[in-house]
């Protein structure tokens, strides 16, 4: 059974701090890794995706991938109250188009 | 604007009734997906389709049916055999294969009357 694990939180950080969200996955053959943000009652929206080991930066967001450790993370710099949401990690294996989702980490940014 | 349109936004089902959720996309994506999300849970795959006139069961297909007669459309029917249908249903689409991400519609919230 392929699994994606996330700490459910809530993760609480003060405004302006760095929020660090983590995700581990069980399928060593996984190829692509995605972070989605989901506000309460809304659908998920794509923030970033990564498929090579290392870091990928986009504005205040940095995705980090370590395939040897089967670990992917999302850093949010200068956290804002508007970043308060649930962050879903999703993993795609091999040539398949299907994603396996973690249950999400709830982030709360306090003013 | 390109996107994925789900309708209705809210839907109520009576006991023994089949209901159909609509999903239309104008992104020219080959692949379309249906997910179910329960409170505090991740997304679980119901059905997916890579091309027109072909679809595959996901992890929780029992009690659901789909069709893919047009590239743009992938409706989901929640049948009376699905005994616990109350959930948030999400439709997504993507280019099939490679590192392509999936993009989601706004969802349909289904409840039992």
JSON list of C-alpha atoms in Angstrom, two decimals:
[
{"chain": "A", "resi": 1, "resn": "UNK", "atom": "CA", "xyz": [0.00, 0.00, 0.00]},
{"chain": "A", "resi": 2, "resn": "UNK", "atom": "CA", "xyz": [1.52, 3.25, -1.15]},
{"chain": "A", "resi": 3, "resn": "UNK", "atom": "CA", "xyz": [1.29, 5.88, 1.57]},
{"chain": "A", "resi": 4, "resn": "UNK", "atom": "CA", "xyz": [1.95, 9.55, 2.03]},
{"chain": "A", "resi": 5, "resn": "UNK", "atom": "CA", "xyz": [2.32, 10.74, 5.62]},
{"chain": "A", "resi": 6, "resn": "UNK", "atom": "CA", "xyz": [1.96, 14.25, 6.98]},
{"chain": "A", "resi": 7, "resn": "UNK", "atom": "CA", "xyz": [1.73, 15.61, 10.51]},
{"chain": "A", "resi": 8, "resn": "UNK", "atom": "CA", "xyz": [-1.89, 16.71, 10.86]},
{"chain": "A", "resi": 9, "resn": "UNK", "atom": "CA", "xyz": [-1.00, 19.69, 13.05]},
{"chain": "A", "resi": 10, "resn": "UNK", "atom": "CA", "xyz": [-2.17, 22.24, 13.74]},
{"chain": "A", "resi": 11, "resn": "UNK", "atom": "CA", "xyz": [1.15, 23.94, 13.15]},
{"chain": "A", "resi": 12, "resn": "UNK", "atom": "CA", "xyz": [1.07, 27.40, 14.63]},
{"chain": "A", "resi": 13, "resn": "UNK", "atom": "CA", "xyz": [3.65, 30.06, 13.70]},
{"chain": "A", "resi": 14, "resn": "UNK", "atom": "CA", "xyz": [3.78, 33.82, 14.32]},
{"chain": "A", "resi": 15, "resn": "UNK", "atom": "CA", "xyz": [3.41, 36.23, 11.44]},
{"chain": "A", "resi": 16, "resn": "UNK", "atom": "CA", "xyz": [6.72, 36.78, 9.66]},
{"chain": "A", "resi": 17, "resn": "UNK", "atom": "CA", "xyz": [8.21, 33.46, 10.74]},
{"chain": "A", "resi": 18, "resn": "UNK", "atom": "CA", "xyz": [9.19, 30.50, 8.56]},
{"chain": "A", "resi": 19, "resn": "UNK", "atom": "CA", "xyz": [6.66, 27.67, 8.43]},
{"chain": "A", "resi": 20, "resn": "UNK", "atom": "CA", "xyz": [8.07, 24.22, 7.69]},
{"chain": "A", "resi": 21, "resn": "UNK", "atom": "CA", "xyz": [5.74, 21.50, 6.44]},
{"chain": "A", "resi": 22, "resn": "UNK", "atom": "CA", "xyz": [6.94, 17.93, 6.04]},
{"chain": "A", "resi": 23, "resn": "UNK", "atom": "CA", "xyz": [5.86, 14.86, 4.11]},
{"chain": "A", "resi": 24, "resn": "UNK", "atom": "CA", "xyz": [7.21, 11.32, 3.81]},
{"chain": "A", "resi": 25, "resn": "UNK", "atom": "CA", "xyz": [6.23, 8.72, 1.23]},
{"chain": "A", "resi": 26, "resn": "UNK", "atom": "CA", "xyz": [6.54, 4.96, 1.05]},
{"chain": "A", "resi": 27, "resn": "UNK", "atom": "CA", "xyz": [6.95, 4.27, -2.69]},
{"chain": "A", "resi": 28, "resn": "UNK", "atom": "CA", "xyz": [10.62, 4.58, -3.58]},
{"chain": "A", "resi": 29, "resn": "UNK", "atom": "CA", "xyz": [9.67, 4.71, -7.28]},
{"chain": "A", "resi": 30, "resn": "UNK", "atom": "CA", "xyz": [7.77, 8.00, -6.87]},
{"chain": "A", "resi": 31, "resn": "UNK", "atom": "CA", "xyz": [8.72, 10.56, -9.48]},
{"chain": "A", "resi": 32, "resn": "UNK", "atom": "CA", "xyz": [6.84, 13.80, -8.89]},
{"chain": "A", "resi": 33, "resn": "UNK", "atom": "CA", "xyz": [5.83, 15.65, -5.76]},
{"chain": "A", "resi": 34, "resn": "UNK", "atom": "CA", "xyz": [3.19, 18.32, -5.35]},
{"chain": "A", "resi": 35, "resn": "UNK", "atom": "CA", "xyz": [2.09, 20.75, -2.69]},
{"chain": "A", "resi": 36, "resn": "UNK", "atom": "CA", "xyz": [-1.49, 22.00, -2.67]},
{"chain": "A", "resi": 37, "resn": "UNK", "atom": "CA", "xyz": [-3.06, 24.61, -0.40]},
{"chain": "A", "resi": 38, "resn": "UNK", "atom": "CA", "xyz": [-6.68, 24.14, 0.65]},
{"chain": "A", "resi": 39, "resn": "UNK", "atom": "CA", "xyz": [-8.65, 26.82, 2.46]},
{"chain": "A", "resi": 40, "resn": "UNK", "atom": "CA", "xyz": [-11.55, 25.65, 4.61]},
{"chain": "A", "resi": 41, "resn": "UNK", "atom": "CA", "xyz": [-14.51, 24.68, 2.42]},
{"chain": "A", "resi": 42, "resn": "UNK", "atom": "CA", "xyz": [-12.59, 25.25, -0.82]},
{"chain": "A", "resi": 43, "resn": "UNK", "atom": "CA", "xyz": [-10.87, 23.05, -3.36]},
{"chain": "A", "resi": 44, "resn": "UNK", "atom": "CA", "xyz": [-7.09, 22.44, -3.41]},
{"chain": "A", "resi": 45, "resn": "UNK", "atom": "CA", "xyz": [-4.93, 24.84, -5.40]},
{"chain": "A", "resi": 46, "resn": "UNK", "atom": "CA", "xyz": [-1.45, 23.96, -6.65]},
{"chain": "A", "resi": 47, "resn": "UNK", "atom": "CA", "xyz": [1.39, 25.84, -4.97]},
{"chain": "A", "resi": 48, "resn": "UNK", "atom": "CA", "xyz": [4.47, 24.04, -6.25]},
{"chain": "A", "resi": 49, "resn": "UNK", "atom": "CA", "xyz": [5.77, 20.81, -7.66]},
{"chain": "A", "resi": 50, "resn": "UNK", "atom": "CA", "xyz": [9.24, 19.29, -7.67]},
{"chain": "A", "resi": 51, "resn": "UNK", "atom": "CA", "xyz": [10.80, 16.23, -9.26]},
{"chain": "A", "resi": 52, "resn": "UNK", "atom": "CA", "xyz": [14.55, 16.64, -8.84]},
{"chain": "A", "resi": 53, "resn": "UNK", "atom": "CA", "xyz": [16.50, 16.30, -5.62]},
{"chain": "A", "resi": 54, "resn": "UNK", "atom": "CA", "xyz": [17.28, 19.60, -3.98]},
{"chain": "A", "resi": 55, "resn": "UNK", "atom": "CA", "xyz": [15.45, 22.87, -3.56]},
{"chain": "A", "resi": 56, "resn": "UNK", "atom": "CA", "xyz": [13.02, 24.72, -5.79]},
{"chain": "A", "resi": 57, "resn": "UNK", "atom": "CA", "xyz": [12.05, 28.27, -4.94]},
{"chain": "A", "resi": 58, "resn": "UNK", "atom": "CA", "xyz": [9.01, 30.30, -6.02]},
{"chain": "A", "resi": 59, "resn": "UNK", "atom": "CA", "xyz": [8.56, 33.60, -4.24]},
{"chain": "A", "resi": 60, "resn": "UNK", "atom": "CA", "xyz": [8.07, 32.95, -0.52]},
{"chain": "A", "resi": 61, "resn": "UNK", "atom": "CA", "xyz": [7.77, 29.19, -1.08]},
{"chain": "A", "resi": 62, "resn": "UNK", "atom": "CA", "xyz": [10.58, 26.63, -1.25]},
{"chain": "A", "resi": 63, "resn": "UNK", "atom": "CA", "xyz": [10.04, 22.94, -1.92]},
{"chain": "A", "resi": 64, "resn": "UNK", "atom": "CA", "xyz": [12.77, 20.54, -0.86]},
{"chain": "A", "resi": 65, "resn": "UNK", "atom": "CA", "xyz": [13.11, 16.96, -2.08]},
{"chain": "A", "resi": 66, "resn": "UNK", "atom": "CA", "xyz": [15.32, 14.17, -0.76]},
{"chain": "A", "resi": 67, "resn": "UNK", "atom": "CA", "xyz": [14.55, 10.95, -2.63]},
{"chain": "A", "resi": 68, "resn": "UNK", "atom": "CA", "xyz": [17.08, 8.89, -0.66]},
{"chain": "A", "resi": 69, "resn": "UNK", "atom": "CA", "xyz": [15.23, 9.73, 2.56]},
{"chain": "A", "resi": 70, "resn": "UNK", "atom": "CA", "xyz": [11.82, 9.67, 0.82]},
{"chain": "A", "resi": 71, "resn": "UNK", "atom": "CA", "xyz": [11.10, 13.09, 2.21]},
{"chain": "A", "resi": 72, "resn": "UNK", "atom": "CA", "xyz": [9.67, 16.27, 0.75]},
{"chain": "A", "resi": 73, "resn": "UNK", "atom": "CA", "xyz": [9.07, 19.56, 2.53]},
{"chain": "A", "resi": 74, "resn": "UNK", "atom": "CA", "xyz": [7.59, 22.98, 1.94]},
{"chain": "A", "resi": 75, "resn": "UNK", "atom": "CA", "xyz": [9.02, 26.11, 3.54]},
{"chain": "A", "resi": 76, "resn": "UNK", "atom": "CA", "xyz": [6.97, 29.30, 3.67]},
{"chain": "A", "resi": 77, "resn": "UNK", "atom": "CA", "xyz": [9.05, 32.38, 4.43]},
{"chain": "A", "resi": 78, "resn": "UNK", "atom": "CA", "xyz": [7.60, 35.56, 5.95]},
{"chain": "A", "resi": 79, "resn": "UNK", "atom": "CA", "xyz": [4.38, 33.72, 6.83]},
{"chain": "A", "resi": 80, "resn": "UNK", "atom": "CA", "xyz": [1.19, 35.76, 6.59]},
{"chain": "A", "resi": 81, "resn": "UNK", "atom": "CA", "xyz": [-2.22, 35.18, 8.20]},
{"chain": "A", "resi": 82, "resn": "UNK", "atom": "CA", "xyz": [-3.51, 34.56, 4.66]},
{"chain": "A", "resi": 83, "resn": "UNK", "atom": "CA", "xyz": [-1.26, 31.47, 4.53]},
{"chain": "A", "resi": 84, "resn": "UNK", "atom": "CA", "xyz": [-3.46, 29.85, 7.20]},
{"chain": "A", "resi": 85, "resn": "UNK", "atom": "CA", "xyz": [-4.85, 26.77, 5.44]},
{"chain": "A", "resi": 86, "resn": "UNK", "atom": "CA", "xyz": [-4.40, 23.03, 5.15]},
{"chain": "A", "resi": 87, "resn": "UNK", "atom": "CA", "xyz": [-1.43, 21.98, 3.01]},
{"chain": "A", "resi": 88, "resn": "UNK", "atom": "CA", "xyz": [-1.72, 18.72, 1.11]},
{"chain": "A", "resi": 89, "resn": "UNK", "atom": "CA", "xyz": [1.28, 16.75, -0.07]},
{"chain": "A", "resi": 90, "resn": "UNK", "atom": "CA", "xyz": [0.71, 14.58, -3.15]},
{"chain": "A", "resi": 91, "resn": "UNK", "atom": "CA", "xyz": [2.99, 12.06, -4.78]},
{"chain": "A", "resi": 92, "resn": "UNK", "atom": "CA", "xyz": [2.92, 10.58, -8.28]},
{"chain": "A", "resi": 93, "resn": "UNK", "atom": "CA", "xyz": [4.63, 7.29, -8.98]},
{"chain": "A", "resi": 94, "resn": "UNK", "atom": "CA", "xyz": [6.30, 6.18, -12.20]},
{"chain": "A", "resi": 95, "resn": "UNK", "atom": "CA", "xyz": [4.48, 6.76, -15.47]},
{"chain": "A", "resi": 96, "resn": "UNK", "atom": "CA", "xyz": [1.05, 6.81, -13.88]},
{"chain": "A", "resi": 97, "resn": "UNK", "atom": "CA", "xyz": [-0.90, 10.04, -13.73]},
{"chain": "A", "resi": 98, "resn": "UNK", "atom": "CA", "xyz": [-2.53, 9.27, -10.41]},
{"chain": "A", "resi": 99, "resn": "UNK", "atom": "CA", "xyz": [-1.66, 11.14, -7.27]},
{"chain": "A", "resi": 100, "resn": "UNK", "atom": "CA", "xyz": [-1.60, 9.76, -3.75]},
{"chain": "A", "resi": 101, "resn": "UNK", "atom": "CA", "xyz": [-2.49, 12.43, -1.20]},
{"chain": "A", "resi": 102, "resn": "UNK", "atom": "CA", "xyz": [-1.52, 12.82, 2.41]},
{"chain": "A", "resi": 103, "resn": "UNK", "atom": "CA", "xyz": [-4.20, 13.90, 4.88]},
{"chain": "A", "resi": 104, "resn": "UNK", "atom": "CA", "xyz": [-2.77, 17.39, 5.09]},
{"chain": "A", "resi": 105, "resn": "UNK", "atom": "CA", "xyz": [-1.18, 19.65, 7.69]},
{"chain": "A", "resi": 106, "resn": "UNK", "atom": "CA", "xyz": [-3.23, 22.52, 9.07]},
{"chain": "A", "resi": 107, "resn": "UNK", "atom": "CA", "xyz": [-1.19, 25.71, 9.34]},
{"chain": "A", "resi": 108, "resn": "UNK", "atom": "CA", "xyz": [-2.22, 28.65, 11.48]},
{"chain": "A", "resi": 109, "resn": "UNK", "atom": "CA", "xyz": [-0.31, 31.93, 11.19]},
{"chain": "A", "resi": 110, "resn": "UNK", "atom": "CA", "xyz": [-0.97, 34.21, 14.17]},
{"chain": "A", "resi": 111, "resn": "UNK", "atom": "CA", "xyz": [-0.86, 38.02, 13.70]},
{"chain": "B", "resi": 1, "resn": "UNK", "atom": "CA", "xyz": [-10.86, 31.70, -19.09]},
{"chain": "B", "resi": 2, "resn": "UNK", "atom": "CA", "xyz": [-9.59, 28.11, -19.03]},
{"chain": "B", "resi": 3, "resn": "UNK", "atom": "CA", "xyz": [-10.68, 26.02, -16.13]},
{"chain": "B", "resi": 4, "resn": "UNK", "atom": "CA", "xyz": [-12.71, 23.23, -14.62]},
{"chain": "B", "resi": 5, "resn": "UNK", "atom": "CA", "xyz": [-16.38, 23.75, -13.85]},
{"chain": "B", "resi": 6, "resn": "UNK", "atom": "CA", "xyz": [-18.25, 21.56, -11.40]},
{"chain": "B", "resi": 7, "resn": "UNK", "atom": "CA", "xyz": [-21.97, 21.75, -10.83]},
{"chain": "B", "resi": 8, "resn": "UNK", "atom": "CA", "xyz": [-23.98, 21.96, -8.77]},
{"chain": "B", "resi": 9, "resn": "UNK", "atom": "CA", "xyz": [-22.09, 23.47, -5.84]},
{"chain": "B", "resi": 10, "resn": "UNK", "atom": "CA", "xyz": [-24.45, 21.81, -3.33]},
{"chain": "B", "resi": 11, "resn": "UNK", "atom": "CA", "xyz": [-26.54, 18.70, -3.87]},
{"chain": "B", "resi": 12, "resn": "UNK", "atom": "CA", "xyz": [-28.95, 16.78, -1.70]},
{"chain": "B", "resi": 13, "resn": "UNK", "atom": "CA", "xyz": [-29.79, 13.13, -2.20]},
{"chain": "B", "resi": 14, "resn": "UNK", "atom": "CA", "xyz": [-32.80, 11.24, -0.97]},
{"chain": "B", "resi": 15, "resn": "UNK", "atom": "CA", "xyz": [-32.58, 7.62, 0.09]},
{"chain": "B", "resi": 16, "resn": "UNK", "atom": "CA", "xyz": [-32.58, 5.26, -2.90]},
{"chain": "B", "resi": 17, "resn": "UNK", "atom": "CA", "xyz": [-31.87, 8.03, -5.38]},
{"chain": "B", "resi": 18, "resn": "UNK", "atom": "CA", "xyz": [-29.07, 8.27, -7.94]},
{"chain": "B", "resi": 19, "resn": "UNK", "atom": "CA", "xyz": [-27.56, 11.71, -8.45]},
{"chain": "B", "resi": 20, "resn": "UNK", "atom": "CA", "xyz": [-25.14, 12.95, -11.09]},
{"chain": "B", "resi": 21, "resn": "UNK", "atom": "CA", "xyz": [-22.34, 15.47, -10.55]},
{"chain": "B", "resi": 22, "resn": "UNK", "atom": "CA", "xyz": [-21.14, 17.41, -13.56]},
{"chain": "B", "resi": 23, "resn": "UNK", "atom": "CA", "xyz": [-17.52, 18.19, -14.44]},
{"chain": "B", "resi": 24, "resn": "UNK", "atom": "CA", "xyz": [-16.48, 20.12, -17.57]},
{"chain": "B", "resi": 25, "resn": "UNK", "atom": "CA", "xyz": [-13.00, 21.34, -18.52]},
{"chain": "B", "resi": 26, "resn": "UNK", "atom": "CA", "xyz": [-11.76, 23.58, -21.33]},
{"chain": "B", "resi": 27, "resn": "UNK", "atom": "CA", "xyz": [-8.05, 23.08, -20.68]},
{"chain": "B", "resi": 28, "resn": "UNK", "atom": "CA", "xyz": [-7.74, 20.48, -23.46]},
{"chain": "B", "resi": 29, "resn": "UNK", "atom": "CA", "xyz": [-6.50, 17.97, -20.87]},
{"chain": "B", "resi": 30, "resn": "UNK", "atom": "CA", "xyz": [-6.59, 14.29, -21.74]},
{"chain": "B", "resi": 31, "resn": "UNK", "atom": "CA", "xyz": [-6.97, 13.00, -18.20]},
{"chain": "B", "resi": 32, "resn": "UNK", "atom": "CA", "xyz": [-9.78, 13.63, -15.74]},
{"chain": "B", "resi": 33, "resn": "UNK", "atom": "CA", "xyz": [-10.29, 12.42, -12.18]},
{"chain": "B", "resi": 34, "resn": "UNK", "atom": "CA", "xyz": [-12.89, 12.22, -9.44]},
{"chain": "B", "resi": 35, "resn": "UNK", "atom": "CA", "xyz": [-11.94, 12.40, -5.77]},
{"chain": "B", "resi": 36, "resn": "UNK", "atom": "CA", "xyz": [-13.89, 12.20, -2.57]},
{"chain": "B", "resi": 37, "resn": "UNK", "atom": "CA", "xyz": [-12.84, 14.16, 0.54]},
{"chain": "B", "resi": 38, "resn": "UNK", "atom": "CA", "xyz": [-14.26, 13.51, 3.99]},
{"chain": "B", "resi": 39, "resn": "UNK", "atom": "CA", "xyz": [-13.73, 15.97, 6.90]},
{"chain": "B", "resi": 40, "resn": "UNK", "atom": "CA", "xyz": [-10.13, 15.97, 8.11]},
{"chain": "B", "resi": 41, "resn": "UNK", "atom": "CA", "xyz": [-9.12, 13.49, 5.44]},
{"chain": "B", "resi": 42, "resn": "UNK", "atom": "CA", "xyz": [-7.03, 13.55, 2.33]},
{"chain": "B", "resi": 43, "resn": "UNK", "atom": "CA", "xyz": [-8.38, 12.99, -1.15]},
{"chain": "B", "resi": 44, "resn": "UNK", "atom": "CA", "xyz": [-9.34, 9.48, -2.22]},
{"chain": "B", "resi": 45, "resn": "UNK", "atom": "CA", "xyz": [-9.54, 8.55, -5.89]},
{"chain": "B", "resi": 46, "resn": "UNK", "atom": "CA", "xyz": [-12.91, 7.28, -7.14]},
{"chain": "B", "resi": 47, "resn": "UNK", "atom": "CA", "xyz": [-12.42, 6.99, -10.92]},
{"chain": "B", "resi": 48, "resn": "UNK", "atom": "CA", "xyz": [-10.07, 8.36, -13.54]},
{"chain": "B", "resi": 49, "resn": "UNK", "atom": "CA", "xyz": [-9.98, 8.55, -17.32]},
{"chain": "B", "resi": 50, "resn": "UNK", "atom": "CA", "xyz": [-6.93, 8.92, -19.52]},
{"chain": "B", "resi": 51, "resn": "UNK", "atom": "CA", "xyz": [-8.78, 9.22, -22.83]},
{"chain": "B", "resi": 52, "resn": "UNK", "atom": "CA", "xyz": [-12.29, 9.44, -24.22]},
{"chain": "B", "resi": 53, "resn": "UNK", "atom": "CA", "xyz": [-14.39, 6.27, -23.88]},
{"chain": "B", "resi": 54, "resn": "UNK", "atom": "CA", "xyz": [-12.01, 4.76, -21.35]},
{"chain": "B", "resi": 55, "resn": "UNK", "atom": "CA", "xyz": [-11.94, 4.98, -17.57]},
{"chain": "B", "resi": 56, "resn": "UNK", "atom": "CA", "xyz": [-10.48, 3.06, -14.65]},
{"chain": "B", "resi": 57, "resn": "UNK", "atom": "CA", "xyz": [-11.56, 2.41, -11.07]},
{"chain": "B", "resi": 58, "resn": "UNK", "atom": "CA", "xyz": [-9.71, 4.15, -8.31]},
{"chain": "B", "resi": 59, "resn": "UNK", "atom": "CA", "xyz": [-9.45, 3.14, -4.68]},
{"chain": "B", "resi": 60, "resn": "UNK", "atom": "CA", "xyz": [-13.10, 3.63, -3.72]},
{"chain": "B", "resi": 61, "resn": "UNK", "atom": "CA", "xyz": [-15.19, 3.03, -6.89]},
{"chain": "B", "resi": 62, "resn": "UNK", "atom": "CA", "xyz": [-17.95, 0.95, -5.29]},
{"chain": "B", "resi": 63, "resn": "UNK", "atom": "CA", "xyz": [-21.31, 2.74, -5.47]},
{"chain": "B", "resi": 64, "resn": "UNK", "atom": "CA", "xyz": [-20.16, 5.17, -8.17]},
{"chain": "B", "resi": 65, "resn": "UNK", "atom": "CA", "xyz": [-20.23, 5.19, -11.97]},
{"chain": "B", "resi": 66, "resn": "UNK", "atom": "CA", "xyz": [-18.75, 7.48, -14.64]},
{"chain": "B", "resi": 67, "resn": "UNK", "atom": "CA", "xyz": [-18.75, 8.04, -18.38]},
{"chain": "B", "resi": 68, "resn": "UNK", "atom": "CA", "xyz": [-16.32, 9.79, -20.73]},
{"chain": "B", "resi": 69, "resn": "UNK", "atom": "CA", "xyz": [-18.09, 10.39, -24.01]},
{"chain": "B", "resi": 70, "resn": "UNK", "atom": "CA", "xyz": [-16.37, 13.73, -24.68]},
{"chain": "B", "resi": 71, "resn": "UNK", "atom": "CA", "xyz": [-12.89, 14.95, -23.86]},
{"chain": "B", "resi": 72, "resn": "UNK", "atom": "CA", "xyz": [-14.32, 17.94, -22.01]},
{"chain": "B", "resi": 73, "resn": "UNK", "atom": "CA", "xyz": [-16.78, 16.10, -19.78]},
{"chain": "B", "resi": 74, "resn": "UNK", "atom": "CA", "xyz": [-16.52, 13.47, -17.04]},
{"chain": "B", "resi": 75, "resn": "UNK", "atom": "CA", "xyz": [-19.78, 13.16, -15.05]},
{"chain": "B", "resi": 76, "resn": "UNK", "atom": "CA", "xyz": [-19.94, 11.14, -11.85]},
{"chain": "B", "resi": 77, "resn": "UNK", "atom": "CA", "xyz": [-23.10, 9.30, -10.74]},
{"chain": "B", "resi": 78, "resn": "UNK", "atom": "CA", "xyz": [-23.50, 8.51, -7.07]},
{"chain": "B", "resi": 79, "resn": "UNK", "atom": "CA", "xyz": [-25.78, 5.50, -7.00]},
{"chain": "B", "resi": 80, "resn": "UNK", "atom": "CA", "xyz": [-28.10, 4.28, -4.27]},
{"chain": "B", "resi": 81, "resn": "UNK", "atom": "CA", "xyz": [-25.55, 1.52, -3.61]},
{"chain": "B", "resi": 82, "resn": "UNK", "atom": "CA", "xyz": [-23.23, 4.13, -2.07]},
{"chain": "B", "resi": 83, "resn": "UNK", "atom": "CA", "xyz": [-24.46, 4.01, 1.51]},
{"chain": "B", "resi": 84, "resn": "UNK", "atom": "CA", "xyz": [-22.41, 6.89, 2.87]},
{"chain": "B", "resi": 85, "resn": "UNK", "atom": "CA", "xyz": [-22.34, 9.48, 0.10]},
{"chain": "B", "resi": 86, "resn": "UNK", "atom": "CA", "xyz": [-22.06, 12.61, 2.24]},
{"chain": "B", "resi": 87, "resn": "UNK", "atom": "CA", "xyz": [-18.73, 14.18, 1.26]},
{"chain": "B", "resi": 88, "resn": "UNK", "atom": "CA", "xyz": [-16.98, 16.88, -0.76]},
{"chain": "B", "resi": 89, "resn": "UNK", "atom": "CA", "xyz": [-16.49, 15.69, -4.36]},
{"chain": "B", "resi": 90, "resn": "UNK", "atom": "CA", "xyz": [-13.64, 17.11, -6.39]},
{"chain": "B", "resi": 91, "resn": "UNK", "atom": "CA", "xyz": [-13.02, 16.81, -10.11]},
{"chain": "B", "resi": 92, "resn": "UNK", "atom": "CA", "xyz": [-9.54, 17.35, -11.51]},
{"chain": "B", "resi": 93, "resn": "UNK", "atom": "CA", "xyz": [-7.83, 17.26, -14.88]},
{"chain": "B", "resi": 94, "resn": "UNK", "atom": "CA", "xyz": [-4.28, 17.08, -16.17]},
{"chain": "B", "resi": 95, "resn": "UNK", "atom": "CA", "xyz": [-2.05, 16.30, -19.09]},
{"chain": "B", "resi": 96, "resn": "UNK", "atom": "CA", "xyz": [-1.47, 12.57, -18.73]},
{"chain": "B", "resi": 97, "resn": "UNK", "atom": "CA", "xyz": [1.98, 11.36, -17.71]},
{"chain": "B", "resi": 98, "resn": "UNK", "atom": "CA", "xyz": [5.29, 13.05, -16.97]},
{"chain": "B", "resi": 99, "resn": "UNK", "atom": "CA", "xyz": [5.45, 15.50, -14.11]},
{"chain": "B", "resi": 100, "resn": "UNK", "atom": "CA", "xyz": [2.20, 17.27, -14.95]},
{"chain": "B", "resi": 101, "resn": "UNK", "atom": "CA", "xyz": [0.14, 18.50, -12.00]},
{"chain": "B", "resi": 102, "resn": "UNK", "atom": "CA", "xyz": [-3.60, 18.06, -11.58]},
{"chain": "B", "resi": 103, "resn": "UNK", "atom": "CA", "xyz": [-5.85, 21.10, -11.38]},
{"chain": "B", "resi": 104, "resn": "UNK", "atom": "CA", "xyz": [-9.12, 21.07, -9.48]},
{"chain": "B", "resi": 105, "resn": "UNK", "atom": "CA", "xyz": [-12.62, 22.40, -9.92]},
{"chain": "B", "resi": 106, "resn": "UNK", "atom": "CA", "xyz": [-14.42, 24.15, -7.06]},
{"chain": "B", "resi": 107, "resn": "UNK", "atom": "CA", "xyz": [-16.10, 20.95, -5.86]},
{"chain": "B", "resi": 108, "resn": "UNK", "atom": "CA", "xyz": [-19.62, 19.70, -5.13]},
{"chain": "B", "resi": 109, "resn": "UNK", "atom": "CA", "xyz": [-20.81, 19.19, -1.58]},
{"chain": "B", "resi": 110, "resn": "UNK", "atom": "CA", "xyz": [-23.24, 16.25, -1.40]},
{"chain": "B", "resi": 111, "resn": "UNK", "atom": "CA", "xyz": [-25.51, 15.64, 1.58]},
{"chain": "B", "resi": 112, "resn": "UNK", "atom": "CA", "xyz": [-28.22, 13.15, 2.47]},
{"chain": "B", "resi": 113, "resn": "UNK", "atom": "CA", "xyz": [-31.78, 14.43, 2.99]}
]
